[in-house]
Amino acid sequence: MSHELVVVVDFGAQYGQLIARRVRESRVYCEIWPWSTPLERYRERGVRGIILSGGPASVYAEGAPRVDPGLFRLGIPILGICYGMQLMSLELGGDVRPAAQGEYGKAVLEVTAPDDPLLAGLGPTTQVWMSHGDHVAAPPPGFRVLGRTAATPTAAVGDPERRLYGVQFHPEVVHTVQGKELLENFLFRICGLRGDWTMAEFIDRQVAAIREQIGQGRALCALSGGVDSAVAATLVHRAIGDRLTCLFVDHGLLRKGEAEQVIRTFRDHFHMNLIHVDASERFLRALRGVTDPEEKRKIIGREFIRVFEEEARKLEGIEFLVQGTIYPDVIESGGPTGQAAVIKSHHNVGGLPEDLKFTLVEPLRELFKDEVRAVGRQLGLPEEIVGRHPFPGPGLAIRVLGEVTPEKLAILREADAIFLEEIRAAGLYDQIWQAFAVLPDVRTVGVKGDQRTYAYPIVLRAVTSVDGMTADFFRFPYEVLERIMTRIVGSVPHVNRVVYDITSKPPGTIEWE
Ligand code: XMP
């Protein structure tokens, strides 16, 4: 496989991934390498372009990450972004100054060199996103200024001869309106790439890497019913076939029909070795009488580990554990160098006992959710699984407020199923990040026929979001809400009221707990 490879050099923090993702969106294969990567590696791998990412530090800070200055003499085109630009300028003899005050937020870039390939087709002015303290007061010899903002006279610089470029702003964020065009100018006009990489190639590459990592060994994967673990399992199954065993611990807190679907897809359709453990009674027993949300989570995590451990001990000779860790999980756990295992485990697996040691296989670590979905589609996973909204590890236990009982779960499942059915029927499912019903621990008065009722309300929650970190309520057409209300109060026993949660996040969270 000879891909056009572009490398994003990561100086820490979380800047690199978004750049890498933008590059992949432009159909160029992209990897993120640490700043300490030796130069030989760039030659060996035939790197076609280098992007130096932003970073949290000032180039003058003690211990600020540096690259081997030989990087600038490899003849590979380089684009330095923010910190990357400052570092390049410093190494090549420019003047980098700590600013009296930084520049943060939107700014207008004035393109002063429209003839240069980097800013070709942009401008004459265009909105960019700034976030920096230091700035380049004078670019290095051989460079010229390509664009400026009111506060930064050297907002974009370049040396077309050596194909070295720098921008002070962040082309990878959406607030830089023509960021994609700029990055594509770098990739296509400056690096001269074709941009013919596809998800199919990502899969080939990962399959090869998984085969290399696992060798003739065997692997275990816990399926949750969610997208990430489903895609990870399918990818590993493609790589090692029957040497993968999937463990589906059904905690009895899934949505209506979900457990059946997992079994149908993985056992019947993909013919994977699937162990289905119906542990619902055990989980419900453990949750009896518990009302505190944190306590519920703890119990579910603990029971999950116990069941997982019991099952894992029955299987012999398995050294590898497949996890559907995706990039946002890596960020949550404290950056790419942090321990991703900790976070996914916090969500799903938890700490396994010392003597039960696995080597982790995490083929989706570099991907964002929508990229994971694209991989899943390419692997032939059904749309119902691939396009599915995120679902929390503790499942419906955090959507039944107060004590979790089989009766309350049944009410919630029915209402939730109606809600989702109507959303799909209205063609709105894919516009929504997450939609679900919540059963609060209160009852209110209603009237049915001549009868006064005293029953539960159902809360509907539907939000739009890009990453779950912030969210806004989804604007339903009133007719859809009306239909949902009518069906829920008409057919779900013990429910006499339906309300719609219009809280954004922040200050609300997505889940109610
Ligand atoms: P909140 O409620 O914090 O949720 O706004 C943000 C996103 O995280 C999901 N979530 C969880 N996912 N285990 C998970 O795997 C959990 O314990 C958990 N709690 C919340 C939530 O559904 C939303 O997508």
JSON list of C-alpha atoms in Angstrom, two decimals, residues 32 84 99 135 147 229 381 399 421 440 504:
[
{"chain": "A", "resi": 32, "resn": "ILE", "atom": "CA", "xyz": [-0.13, 12.02, 14.25]},
{"chain": "A", "resi": 84, "resn": "GLY", "atom": "CA", "xyz": [4.18, 25.26, 15.02]},
{"chain": "A", "resi": 99, "resn": "ALA", "atom": "CA", "xyz": [3.00, 39.40, 23.12]},
{"chain": "A", "resi": 135, "resn": "HIS", "atom": "CA", "xyz": [3.68, 36.09, 17.83]},
{"chain": "A", "resi": 147, "resn": "GLY", "atom": "CA", "xyz": [-1.65, 37.82, 5.14]},
{"chain": "A", "resi": 229, "resn": "SER", "atom": "CA", "xyz": [-17.56, -1.50, 20.34]},
{"chain": "A", "resi": 381, "resn": "LEU", "atom": "CA", "xyz": [-22.65, -3.05, 9.73]},
{"chain": "A", "resi": 399, "resn": "ARG", "atom": "CA", "xyz": [-32.89, 7.39, 32.89]},
{"chain": "A", "resi": 421, "resn": "GLU", "atom": "CA", "xyz": [-40.23, 5.33, 16.32]},
{"chain": "A", "resi": 440, "resn": "PRO", "atom": "CA", "xyz": [-38.81, 10.88, 36.77]},
{"chain": "A", "resi": 504, "resn": "SER", "atom": "CA", "xyz": [-29.19, 23.38, 26.69]}
]
